[in-house]
PDB file of C-alpha atoms in Angstrom:
ATOM      1  CA  UNK A 194      10.593 -51.070  -4.787  1.00  0.00           C
ATOM      2  CA  UNK A 195       8.015 -49.366  -2.562  1.00  0.00           C
ATOM      3  CA  UNK A 196       8.046 -49.074   1.212  1.00  0.00           C
ATOM      4  CA  UNK A 197       6.031 -52.295   1.279  1.00  0.00           C
ATOM      5  CA  UNK A 198       8.673 -54.316  -0.547  1.00  0.00           C
ATOM      6  CA  UNK A 199       9.178 -55.724  -4.003  1.00  0.00           C
ATOM      7  CA  UNK A 200       6.633 -57.644  -6.051  1.00  0.00           C
ATOM      8  CA  UNK A 201       7.215 -61.396  -5.686  1.00  0.00           C
ATOM      9  CA  UNK A 202       4.030 -62.951  -7.104  1.00  0.00           C
ATOM     10  CA  UNK A 203       1.103 -62.102  -9.397  1.00  0.00           C
ATOM     11  CA  UNK A 204      -1.826 -64.269 -10.427  1.00  0.00           C
ATOM     12  CA  UNK A 205      -5.515 -64.940  -9.803  1.00  0.00           C
ATOM     13  CA  UNK A 206      -7.962 -67.247  -8.019  1.00  0.00           C
ATOM     14  CA  UNK A 207      -9.104 -70.462  -9.706  1.00  0.00           C
ATOM     15  CA  UNK A 208     -12.586 -71.826  -9.027  1.00  0.00           C
ATOM     16  CA  UNK A 209     -11.187 -75.171  -7.857  1.00  0.00           C
ATOM     17  CA  UNK A 210      -9.128 -73.369  -5.193  1.00  0.00           C
ATOM     18  CA  UNK A 211     -12.287 -72.099  -3.477  1.00  0.00           C
ATOM     19  CA  UNK A 212     -14.173 -73.929  -0.745  1.00  0.00           C
ATOM     20  CA  UNK A 213     -17.818 -74.377   0.205  1.00  0.00           C
ATOM     21  CA  UNK A 214     -17.900 -70.771   1.440  1.00  0.00           C
ATOM     22  CA  UNK A 215     -17.242 -69.523  -2.092  1.00  0.00           C
ATOM     23  CA  UNK A 216     -13.862 -67.948  -1.377  1.00  0.00           C
ATOM     24  CA  UNK A 217     -10.194 -68.887  -1.701  1.00  0.00           C
ATOM     25  CA  UNK A 218      -9.428 -71.694   0.729  1.00  0.00           C
ATOM     26  CA  UNK A 219      -6.872 -70.938   3.461  1.00  0.00           C
ATOM     27  CA  UNK A 220      -4.580 -73.719   2.240  1.00  0.00           C
ATOM     28  CA  UNK A 221      -4.202 -71.939  -1.095  1.00  0.00           C
ATOM     29  CA  UNK A 222      -3.483 -68.633   0.639  1.00  0.00           C
ATOM     30  CA  UNK A 223      -0.504 -70.342   2.272  1.00  0.00           C
ATOM     31  CA  UNK A 224       0.470 -71.922  -1.053  1.00  0.00           C
ATOM     32  CA  UNK A 225       0.544 -68.401  -2.534  1.00  0.00           C
ATOM     33  CA  UNK A 226       2.757 -67.258   0.331  1.00  0.00           C
ATOM     34  CA  UNK A 227       5.205 -70.055  -0.407  1.00  0.00           C
ATOM     35  CA  UNK A 228       5.432 -68.997  -4.061  1.00  0.00           C
ATOM     36  CA  UNK A 229       6.005 -65.476  -2.800  1.00  0.00           C
ATOM     37  CA  UNK A 230       8.706 -66.756  -0.474  1.00  0.00           C
ATOM     38  CA  UNK A 231      10.548 -68.291  -3.430  1.00  0.00           C
ATOM     39  CA  UNK A 232      10.381 -64.922  -5.175  1.00  0.00           C
ATOM     40  CA  UNK A 233      11.600 -63.075  -2.100  1.00  0.00           C
ATOM     41  CA  UNK A 234      14.472 -65.540  -1.674  1.00  0.00           C
ATOM     42  CA  UNK A 235      15.543 -64.704  -5.222  1.00  0.00           C
ATOM     43  CA  UNK A 236      15.434 -60.988  -4.403  1.00  0.00           C
ATOM     44  CA  UNK A 237      17.646 -61.721  -1.389  1.00  0.00           C
ATOM     45  CA  UNK A 238      20.271 -63.250  -3.656  1.00  0.00           C
ATOM     46  CA  UNK A 239      19.177 -66.892  -3.282  1.00  0.00           C
ATOM     47  CA  UNK A 240      17.504 -67.537  -6.677  1.00  0.00           C
ATOM     48  CA  UNK A 241      17.873 -71.329  -6.459  1.00  0.00           C
ATOM     49  CA  UNK A 242      17.019 -71.698  -2.767  1.00  0.00           C
ATOM     50  CA  UNK A 243      14.175 -74.134  -3.478  1.00  0.00           C
ATOM     51  CA  UNK A 244      15.761 -76.044  -6.366  1.00  0.00           C
ATOM     52  CA  UNK A 245      16.608 -79.741  -5.819  1.00  0.00           C
ATOM     53  CA  UNK A 246      20.359 -79.075  -5.936  1.00  0.00           C
ATOM     54  CA  UNK A 247      20.272 -75.989  -3.688  1.00  0.00           C
ATOM     55  CA  UNK A 248      23.135 -75.840  -1.161  1.00  0.00           C
ATOM     56  CA  UNK A 249      21.016 -73.673   1.161  1.00  0.00           C
ATOM     57  CA  UNK A 250      17.325 -72.946   1.538  1.00  0.00           C
ATOM     58  CA  UNK A 251      14.793 -71.164   3.744  1.00  0.00           C
ATOM     59  CA  UNK A 252      12.914 -73.390   6.186  1.00  0.00           C
ATOM     60  CA  UNK A 253       9.672 -71.960   7.543  1.00  0.00           C
ATOM     61  CA  UNK A 254       9.586 -71.952  11.335  1.00  0.00           C
ATOM     62  CA  UNK A 255       6.239 -70.248  11.721  1.00  0.00           C
ATOM     63  CA  UNK A 256       3.706 -67.994  10.074  1.00  0.00           C
ATOM     64  CA  UNK A 257       1.345 -65.360  11.416  1.00  0.00           C
ATOM     65  CA  UNK A 258      -1.490 -64.658   8.989  1.00  0.00           C
ATOM     66  CA  UNK A 259      -4.213 -62.021   8.909  1.00  0.00           C
ATOM     67  CA  UNK A 260      -7.066 -62.701   6.462  1.00  0.00           C
ATOM     68  CA  UNK A 261      -8.595 -59.325   5.645  1.00  0.00           C
ATOM     69  CA  UNK A 262     -10.743 -59.477   2.519  1.00  0.00           C
ATOM     70  CA  UNK A 263     -12.256 -62.442   0.707  1.00  0.00           C
ATOM     71  CA  UNK A 264     -10.898 -63.488  -2.677  1.00  0.00           C
ATOM     72  CA  UNK A 265     -13.476 -65.026  -5.034  1.00  0.00           C
ATOM     73  CA  UNK A 266     -13.024 -67.040  -8.246  1.00  0.00           C
ATOM     74  CA  UNK A 267     -11.337 -65.003 -10.951  1.00  0.00           C
ATOM     75  CA  UNK A 268     -10.030 -62.332  -8.581  1.00  0.00           C
ATOM     76  CA  UNK A 269      -6.667 -60.875  -9.701  1.00  0.00           C
ATOM     77  CA  UNK A 270      -4.121 -60.751  -6.885  1.00  0.00           C
ATOM     78  CA  UNK A 271      -0.524 -59.676  -6.446  1.00  0.00           C
ATOM     79  CA  UNK A 272       1.999 -59.981  -3.615  1.00  0.00           C
ATOM     80  CA  UNK A 273       4.904 -57.893  -2.356  1.00  0.00           C
ATOM     81  CA  UNK A 274       7.603 -58.993   0.067  1.00  0.00           C
ATOM     82  CA  UNK A 275      10.299 -57.540   2.312  1.00  0.00           C
ATOM     83  CA  UNK A 276      12.406 -58.138   5.402  1.00  0.00           C
ATOM     84  CA  UNK A 277      11.136 -57.062   8.824  1.00  0.00           C
ATOM     85  CA  UNK A 278      14.209 -58.185  10.748  1.00  0.00           C
ATOM     86  CA  UNK A 279      17.182 -60.497  10.329  1.00  0.00           C
ATOM     87  CA  UNK A 280      19.143 -62.276  13.047  1.00  0.00           C
ATOM     88  CA  UNK A 281      22.205 -64.475  12.846  1.00  0.00           C
ATOM     89  CA  UNK A 282      20.500 -67.333  11.026  1.00  0.00           C
ATOM     90  CA  UNK A 283      16.781 -66.504  11.033  1.00  0.00           C
ATOM     91  CA  UNK A 284      14.656 -63.723   9.602  1.00  0.00           C
ATOM     92  CA  UNK A 285      11.105 -62.404   9.861  1.00  0.00           C
ATOM     93  CA  UNK A 286       9.748 -61.702   6.403  1.00  0.00           C
ATOM     94  CA  UNK A 287       6.595 -59.846   5.385  1.00  0.00           C
ATOM     95  CA  UNK A 288       4.388 -60.852   2.450  1.00  0.00           C
ATOM     96  CA  UNK A 289       1.364 -58.724   1.540  1.00  0.00           C
ATOM     97  CA  UNK A 290      -1.286 -60.182  -0.783  1.00  0.00           C
ATOM     98  CA  UNK A 291      -3.429 -57.506  -2.437  1.00  0.00           C
ATOM     99  CA  UNK A 292      -6.469 -57.228  -4.654  1.00  0.00           C
ATOM    100  CA  UNK A 293      -6.323 -55.244  -7.903  1.00  0.00           C
ATOM    101  CA  UNK A 294      -7.760 -52.255  -6.004  1.00  0.00           C
ATOM    102  CA  UNK A 295      -4.826 -52.295  -3.598  1.00  0.00           C
ATOM    103  CA  UNK A 296      -6.927 -53.581  -0.715  1.00  0.00           C
ATOM    104  CA  UNK A 297      -5.167 -56.204   1.392  1.00  0.00           C
ATOM    105  CA  UNK A 298      -6.482 -59.733   1.006  1.00  0.00           C
ATOM    106  CA  UNK A 299      -4.039 -61.280   3.503  1.00  0.00           C
ATOM    107  CA  UNK A 300      -0.789 -60.516   5.321  1.00  0.00           C
ATOM    108  CA  UNK A 301       1.891 -63.047   6.220  1.00  0.00           C
ATOM    109  CA  UNK A 302       4.678 -62.642   8.745  1.00  0.00           C
ATOM    110  CA  UNK A 303       6.895 -65.628   8.030  1.00  0.00           C
ATOM    111  CA  UNK A 304       9.839 -66.634  10.204  1.00  0.00           C
ATOM    112  CA  UNK A 305      12.447 -68.568   8.229  1.00  0.00           C
ATOM    113  CA  UNK A 306      15.741 -70.216   9.075  1.00  0.00           C
ATOM    114  CA  UNK A 307      18.758 -70.190   6.740  1.00  0.00           C
ATOM    115  CA  UNK A 308      19.690 -73.876   6.527  1.00  0.00           C
ATOM    116  CA  UNK A 309      21.334 -76.560   4.454  1.00  0.00           C
ATOM    117  CA  UNK A 310      18.760 -77.862   2.011  1.00  0.00           C
ATOM    118  CA  UNK A 311      19.005 -81.575   2.721  1.00  0.00           C
ATOM    119  CA  UNK A 312      19.783 -81.892   6.437  1.00  0.00           C
ATOM    120  CA  UNK A 313      18.117 -78.662   7.544  1.00  0.00           C
ATOM    121  CA  UNK A 314      21.214 -77.629   9.507  1.00  0.00           C
ATOM    122  CA  UNK A 315      20.945 -73.947  10.396  1.00  0.00           C
ATOM    123  CA  UNK A 316      23.917 -71.683   9.679  1.00  0.00           C
ATOM    124  CA  UNK A 317      24.571 -67.896   9.510  1.00  0.00           C
ATOM    125  CA  UNK A 318      23.431 -65.660   6.665  1.00  0.00           C
ATOM    126  CA  UNK A 319      26.143 -64.716   4.160  1.00  0.00           C
ATOM    127  CA  UNK A 320      27.081 -61.043   3.986  1.00  0.00           C
ATOM    128  CA  UNK A 321      25.630 -60.638   0.478  1.00  0.00           C
ATOM    129  CA  UNK A 322      22.191 -61.683   1.737  1.00  0.00           C
ATOM    130  CA  UNK A 323      22.460 -59.303   4.681  1.00  0.00           C
ATOM    131  CA  UNK A 324      23.186 -56.428   2.308  1.00  0.00           C
ATOM    132  CA  UNK A 325      20.159 -57.295   0.203  1.00  0.00           C
ATOM    133  CA  UNK A 326      18.024 -57.578   3.344  1.00  0.00           C
ATOM    134  CA  UNK A 327      18.898 -53.999   4.244  1.00  0.00           C
ATOM    135  CA  UNK A 328      17.733 -52.849   0.825  1.00  0.00           C
ATOM    136  CA  UNK A 329      14.502 -54.849   1.214  1.00  0.00           C
ATOM    137  CA  UNK A 330      13.716 -53.632   4.754  1.00  0.00           C
ATOM    138  CA  UNK A 331      10.019 -52.995   5.476  1.00  0.00           C
ATOM    139  CA  UNK A 332       7.859 -52.236   8.487  1.00  0.00           C
ATOM    140  CA  UNK A 333       4.783 -54.233   9.452  1.00  0.00           C
ATOM    141  CA  UNK A 334       1.662 -52.175   8.634  1.00  0.00           C
ATOM    142  CA  UNK A 335      -1.102 -52.038  11.260  1.00  0.00           C
ATOM    143  CA  UNK A 336      -3.317 -54.406   9.251  1.00  0.00           C
ATOM    144  CA  UNK A 337      -0.618 -57.111   9.337  1.00  0.00           C
ATOM    145  CA  UNK A 338       0.167 -56.809  13.037  1.00  0.00           C
ATOM    146  CA  UNK A 339      -1.127 -59.438  15.495  1.00  0.00           C
ATOM    147  CA  UNK A 340      -4.603 -58.609  16.753  1.00  0.00           C
ATOM    148  CA  UNK A 341      -5.955 -61.502  18.803  1.00  0.00           C
ATOM    149  CA  UNK A 342      -3.013 -63.941  18.733  1.00  0.00           C
ATOM    150  CA  UNK A 343       0.320 -63.382  20.472  1.00  0.00           C
ATOM    151  CA  UNK A 344       3.688 -64.033  18.845  1.00  0.00           C
ATOM    152  CA  UNK A 345       5.691 -64.742  21.990  1.00  0.00           C
ATOM    153  CA  UNK A 346       8.017 -67.795  21.911  1.00  0.00           C
ATOM    154  CA  UNK A 347       6.351 -71.063  22.876  1.00  0.00           C
ATOM    155  CA  UNK A 348       7.382 -74.399  24.302  1.00  0.00           C
ATOM    156  CA  UNK A 349       4.610 -76.581  22.996  1.00  0.00           C
ATOM    157  CA  UNK A 350       3.139 -79.296  25.210  1.00  0.00           C
ATOM    158  CA  UNK A 351       1.380 -80.924  22.267  1.00  0.00           C
ATOM    159  CA  UNK A 352       1.463 -84.718  22.107  1.00  0.00           C
ATOM    160  CA  UNK A 353      -0.934 -87.537  21.341  1.00  0.00           C
ATOM    161  CA  UNK A 354      -1.024 -88.556  25.009  1.00  0.00           C
ATOM    162  CA  UNK A 355      -1.937 -85.027  26.069  1.00  0.00           C
ATOM    163  CA  UNK A 356      -4.534 -84.789  23.310  1.00  0.00           C
ATOM    164  CA  UNK A 357      -6.160 -87.951  24.656  1.00  0.00           C
ATOM    165  CA  UNK A 358      -6.047 -86.631  28.216  1.00  0.00           C
ATOM    166  CA  UNK A 359      -7.702 -83.362  27.164  1.00  0.00           C
ATOM    167  CA  UNK A 360     -10.282 -85.120  25.026  1.00  0.00           C
ATOM    168  CA  UNK A 361      -9.265 -83.307  21.836  1.00  0.00           C
ATOM    169  CA  UNK A 362     -11.270 -84.453  18.846  1.00  0.00           C
ATOM    170  CA  UNK A 363      -9.557 -86.213  15.953  1.00  0.00           C
ATOM    171  CA  UNK A 364     -10.402 -83.968  12.994  1.00  0.00           C
ATOM    172  CA  UNK A 365      -8.070 -85.375  10.326  1.00  0.00           C
ATOM    173  CA  UNK A 366      -6.000 -88.490   9.763  1.00  0.00           C
ATOM    174  CA  UNK A 367      -3.868 -89.444   6.805  1.00  0.00           C
ATOM    175  CA  UNK A 368      -0.422 -89.907   5.345  1.00  0.00           C
ATOM    176  CA  UNK A 369       2.208 -87.864   3.537  1.00  0.00           C
ATOM    177  CA  UNK A 370       2.628 -88.962  -0.063  1.00  0.00           C
ATOM    178  CA  UNK A 371       5.615 -88.325  -2.301  1.00  0.00           C
ATOM    179  CA  UNK A 372       3.668 -85.651  -4.178  1.00  0.00           C
ATOM    180  CA  UNK A 373       3.042 -83.833  -0.888  1.00  0.00           C
ATOM    181  CA  UNK A 374       6.757 -83.186  -0.379  1.00  0.00           C
ATOM    182  CA  UNK A 375       9.050 -80.396  -1.539  1.00  0.00           C
ATOM    183  CA  UNK A 376      12.303 -80.797  -3.469  1.00  0.00           C
ATOM    184  CA  UNK A 377      14.083 -81.822  -0.249  1.00  0.00           C
ATOM    185  CA  UNK A 378      11.599 -84.477   0.838  1.00  0.00           C
ATOM    186  CA  UNK A 379       9.821 -82.476   3.547  1.00  0.00           C
ATOM    187  CA  UNK A 380       6.040 -82.088   3.591  1.00  0.00           C
ATOM    188  CA  UNK A 381       5.149 -78.854   1.806  1.00  0.00           C
ATOM    189  CA  UNK A 382       4.496 -76.000   4.214  1.00  0.00           C
ATOM    190  CA  UNK A 383       0.991 -75.235   2.962  1.00  0.00           C
ATOM    191  CA  UNK A 384      -0.221 -78.774   3.646  1.00  0.00           C
ATOM    192  CA  UNK A 385      -0.345 -78.182   7.396  1.00  0.00           C
ATOM    193  CA  UNK A 386      -2.972 -75.501   6.778  1.00  0.00           C
ATOM    194  CA  UNK A 387      -4.696 -77.718   4.218  1.00  0.00           C
ATOM    195  CA  UNK A 388      -5.053 -80.535   6.785  1.00  0.00           C
ATOM    196  CA  UNK A 389      -6.525 -78.113   9.297  1.00  0.00           C
ATOM    197  CA  UNK A 390      -8.989 -76.786   6.722  1.00  0.00           C
ATOM    198  CA  UNK A 391     -10.049 -80.317   5.766  1.00  0.00           C
ATOM    199  CA  UNK A 392     -10.705 -81.100   9.423  1.00  0.00           C
ATOM    200  CA  UNK A 393     -12.980 -78.139  10.171  1.00  0.00           C
ATOM    201  CA  UNK A 394     -16.251 -79.922   9.222  1.00  0.00           C
ATOM    202  CA  UNK A 395     -15.371 -82.623  11.779  1.00  0.00           C
ATOM    203  CA  UNK A 396     -14.503 -79.953  14.333  1.00  0.00           C
ATOM    204  CA  UNK A 397     -17.999 -78.444  14.162  1.00  0.00           C
ATOM    205  CA  UNK A 398     -19.817 -81.718  13.387  1.00  0.00           C
ATOM    206  CA  UNK A 399     -21.615 -79.920  10.571  1.00  0.00           C
ATOM    207  CA  UNK A 400     -23.177 -77.358  12.956  1.00  0.00           C
ATOM    208  CA  UNK A 401     -21.355 -74.043  13.155  1.00  0.00           C
ATOM    209  CA  UNK A 402     -22.113 -71.685  16.050  1.00  0.00           C
ATOM    210  CA  UNK A 403     -25.166 -69.593  15.182  1.00  0.00           C
ATOM    211  CA  UNK A 404     -26.401 -71.933  12.461  1.00  0.00           C
ATOM    212  CA  UNK A 405     -29.606 -72.743  14.324  1.00  0.00           C
ATOM    213  CA  UNK A 406     -30.608 -69.096  14.751  1.00  0.00           C
ATOM    214  CA  UNK A 407     -32.592 -66.967  12.330  1.00  0.00           C
ATOM    215  CA  UNK A 408     -32.627 -69.457   9.471  1.00  0.00           C
ATOM    216  CA  UNK A 409     -29.583 -67.936   7.783  1.00  0.00           C
ATOM    217  CA  UNK A 410     -27.206 -70.021   5.690  1.00  0.00           C
ATOM    218  CA  UNK A 411     -24.152 -70.022   7.914  1.00  0.00           C
ATOM    219  CA  UNK A 412     -20.559 -70.545   6.874  1.00  0.00           C
ATOM    220  CA  UNK A 413     -17.264 -69.869   8.533  1.00  0.00           C
ATOM    221  CA  UNK A 414     -14.018 -68.036   7.986  1.00  0.00           C
ATOM    222  CA  UNK A 415     -10.641 -67.602   9.647  1.00  0.00           C
ATOM    223  CA  UNK A 416      -9.524 -64.065  10.474  1.00  0.00           C
ATOM    224  CA  UNK A 417      -6.123 -64.770  11.991  1.00  0.00           C
ATOM    225  CA  UNK A 418      -3.753 -67.728  12.300  1.00  0.00           C
ATOM    226  CA  UNK A 419      -0.455 -68.648  13.853  1.00  0.00           C
ATOM    227  CA  UNK A 420       1.149 -71.827  12.537  1.00  0.00           C
ATOM    228  CA  UNK A 421       4.288 -73.175  14.211  1.00  0.00           C
ATOM    229  CA  UNK A 422       6.283 -75.958  12.557  1.00  0.00           C
ATOM    230  CA  UNK A 423       8.093 -78.184  15.056  1.00  0.00           C
ATOM    231  CA  UNK A 424       9.240 -81.009  12.789  1.00  0.00           C
ATOM    232  CA  UNK A 425       8.772 -82.029   9.171  1.00  0.00           C
ATOM    233  CA  UNK A 426       6.942 -85.189   8.039  1.00  0.00           C
ATOM    234  CA  UNK A 427       8.365 -86.964   5.012  1.00  0.00           C
ATOM    235  CA  UNK A 428       6.857 -89.322   2.452  1.00  0.00           C
ATOM    236  CA  UNK A 429       5.338 -92.330   4.202  1.00  0.00           C
ATOM    237  CA  UNK A 430       4.894 -90.580   7.547  1.00  0.00           C
ATOM    238  CA  UNK A 431       1.397 -90.370   8.993  1.00  0.00           C
ATOM    239  CA  UNK A 432      -0.304 -87.279  10.338  1.00  0.00           C
ATOM    240  CA  UNK A 433      -3.172 -86.948  12.785  1.00  0.00           C
ATOM    241  CA  UNK A 434      -4.899 -83.694  13.629  1.00  0.00           C
ATOM    242  CA  UNK A 435      -6.375 -83.143  17.087  1.00  0.00           C
ATOM    243  CA  UNK A 436      -8.386 -79.972  17.628  1.00  0.00           C
ATOM    244  CA  UNK A 437     -10.208 -78.223  20.423  1.00  0.00           C
ATOM    245  CA  UNK A 438     -12.096 -75.009  21.185  1.00  0.00           C
ATOM    246  CA  UNK A 439     -10.405 -72.534  23.512  1.00  0.00           C
ATOM    247  CA  UNK A 440     -13.379 -70.233  24.121  1.00  0.00           C
ATOM    248  CA  UNK A 441     -14.438 -66.967  22.572  1.00  0.00           C
ATOM    249  CA  UNK A 442     -17.003 -64.204  22.622  1.00  0.00           C
ATOM    250  CA  UNK A 443     -20.206 -63.491  20.710  1.00  0.00           C
ATOM    251  CA  UNK A 444     -18.330 -62.910  17.444  1.00  0.00           C
ATOM    252  CA  UNK A 445     -14.961 -64.651  17.578  1.00  0.00           C
ATOM    253  CA  UNK A 446     -13.970 -68.254  18.375  1.00  0.00           C
ATOM    254  CA  UNK A 447     -10.446 -69.348  19.360  1.00  0.00           C
ATOM    255  CA  UNK A 448      -9.446 -72.763  17.999  1.00  0.00           C
ATOM    256  CA  UNK A 449      -6.325 -74.837  18.716  1.00  0.00           C
ATOM    257  CA  UNK A 450      -4.978 -77.528  16.399  1.00  0.00           C
ATOM    258  CA  UNK A 451      -2.161 -80.052  16.989  1.00  0.00           C
ATOM    259  CA  UNK A 452      -0.721 -81.932  14.014  1.00  0.00           C
ATOM    260  CA  UNK A 453       0.731 -85.129  15.457  1.00  0.00           C
ATOM    261  CA  UNK A 454       2.641 -88.249  14.475  1.00  0.00           C
ATOM    262  CA  UNK A 455       0.331 -91.141  15.424  1.00  0.00           C
ATOM    263  CA  UNK A 456       3.300 -93.531  15.467  1.00  0.00           C
ATOM    264  CA  UNK A 457       5.402 -91.642  18.035  1.00  0.00           C
ATOM    265  CA  UNK A 458       2.834 -89.298  19.562  1.00  0.00           C
ATOM    266  CA  UNK A 459       5.120 -86.304  18.961  1.00  0.00           C
ATOM    267  CA  UNK A 460       3.986 -83.055  17.368  1.00  0.00           C
ATOM    268  CA  UNK A 461       4.733 -82.061  13.795  1.00  0.00           C
ATOM    269  CA  UNK A 462       3.257 -78.625  14.376  1.00  0.00           C
ATOM    270  CA  UNK A 463       0.660 -76.575  16.228  1.00  0.00           C
ATOM    271  CA  UNK A 464      -1.723 -73.805  15.226  1.00  0.00           C
ATOM    272  CA  UNK A 465      -3.999 -71.222  16.795  1.00  0.00           C
ATOM    273  CA  UNK A 466      -6.870 -69.628  14.901  1.00  0.00           C
ATOM    274  CA  UNK A 467      -9.458 -66.909  15.341  1.00  0.00           C
ATOM    275  CA  UNK A 468     -12.577 -67.928  13.446  1.00  0.00           C
ATOM    276  CA  UNK A 469     -16.050 -66.526  12.892  1.00  0.00           C
ATOM    277  CA  UNK A 470     -19.440 -67.673  11.689  1.00  0.00           C
ATOM    278  CA  UNK A 471     -20.849 -65.578   8.877  1.00  0.00           C
ATOM    279  CA  UNK A 472     -24.027 -65.258   6.846  1.00  0.00           C
ATOM    280  CA  UNK A 473     -23.391 -66.733   3.403  1.00  0.00           C
ATOM    281  CA  UNK A 474     -25.919 -64.373   1.824  1.00  0.00           C
ATOM    282  CA  UNK A 475     -24.854 -61.059   3.358  1.00  0.00           C
ATOM    283  CA  UNK A 476     -21.176 -62.126   3.865  1.00  0.00           C
ATOM    284  CA  UNK A 477     -21.360 -60.519   7.318  1.00  0.00           C
ATOM    285  CA  UNK A 478     -20.071 -61.877  10.646  1.00  0.00           C
ATOM    286  CA  UNK A 479     -22.784 -63.364  12.853  1.00  0.00           C
ATOM    287  CA  UNK A 480     -23.060 -62.231  16.463  1.00  0.00           C
ATOM    288  CA  UNK A 481     -24.151 -65.118  18.676  1.00  0.00           C
ATOM    289  CA  UNK A 482     -27.053 -64.809  21.076  1.00  0.00           C
ATOM    290  CA  UNK A 483     -26.361 -65.375  24.771  1.00  0.00           C
ATOM    291  CA  UNK A 484     -27.813 -68.889  24.456  1.00  0.00           C
ATOM    292  CA  UNK A 485     -25.728 -69.772  21.399  1.00  0.00           C
ATOM    293  CA  UNK A 486     -22.593 -68.315  23.004  1.00  0.00           C
ATOM    294  CA  UNK A 487     -23.111 -70.364  26.166  1.00  0.00           C
ATOM    295  CA  UNK A 488     -23.566 -73.481  24.057  1.00  0.00           C
ATOM    296  CA  UNK A 489     -20.441 -72.730  22.021  1.00  0.00           C
ATOM    297  CA  UNK A 490     -18.334 -72.112  25.122  1.00  0.00           C
ATOM    298  CA  UNK A 491     -19.636 -75.170  26.964  1.00  0.00           C
ATOM    299  CA  UNK A 492     -17.186 -77.388  25.104  1.00  0.00           C
ATOM    300  CA  UNK A 493     -14.129 -75.170  25.566  1.00  0.00           C
ATOM    301  CA  UNK A 494     -11.062 -77.024  26.841  1.00  0.00           C
ATOM    302  CA  UNK A 495      -9.625 -75.222  29.896  1.00  0.00           C
ATOM    303  CA  UNK A 496      -6.006 -74.183  29.493  1.00  0.00           C
ATOM    304  CA  UNK A 497      -5.725 -75.383  25.893  1.00  0.00           C
ATOM    305  CA  UNK A 498      -2.788 -73.656  24.197  1.00  0.00           C
ATOM    306  CA  UNK A 499      -0.231 -74.219  21.476  1.00  0.00           C
TER     307      UNK A 499
END
């Protein structure tokens, strides 16, 4: 094991996992992190933590993600994992996804709770897991640290009623199917990110900031994300995504997403993202003109937060 942890996943990028930008879609990055989490759980002495008959599992509370280098079809990738810190019944874990060259593709700080598999009742870590956590201790490298998104505790105000009051756009609407759920009946963690990704074309109405300037083919990419899970939909539950812009500068846009239960109006989860427009030919970030920036910021929702 290196100072960056132990290897927990190795594989490559399939063409069907890539989006219209030509790179690995963010939902599949999170899916990779969940495979890595299963591997890290095994290294912590919980090899069956995600099996249907598991007595205890790891429930994801939140993830902070830095996307650092694109991954294209066929790219070989590998992931290492370790423990940043461990409390009484929660832990902050680090997963580093790398290209063959060693360059970081993405970094995940994942907060998990130690809980009963079925009911999700949180309870303390056993001593054997604590001992393994000490052996797997890692530090967060600078590239994985928060850059534009804070990690302070939140008390989310997200609700359907508040989304209506703020005029947040509906960017996705659907239902959780049986195949969308994990072994314990909860919606799979990566599907929150997948819903957000699917809603982005509605968010921008097909016109990304900077697309009208210079004639370049303009795409978009996320640089940083924080996803906070507040509750877990199960098969048959419905999900509605409401999204809004929270301002930005000439290069970076801040986006807020609320995943809601349209039946009760309560929040399943919330997310904050730092996104950019980029030239699909040069693969470089686009800097908005003063006019384009003013237009982009005109629709910002004052005070919009997680």
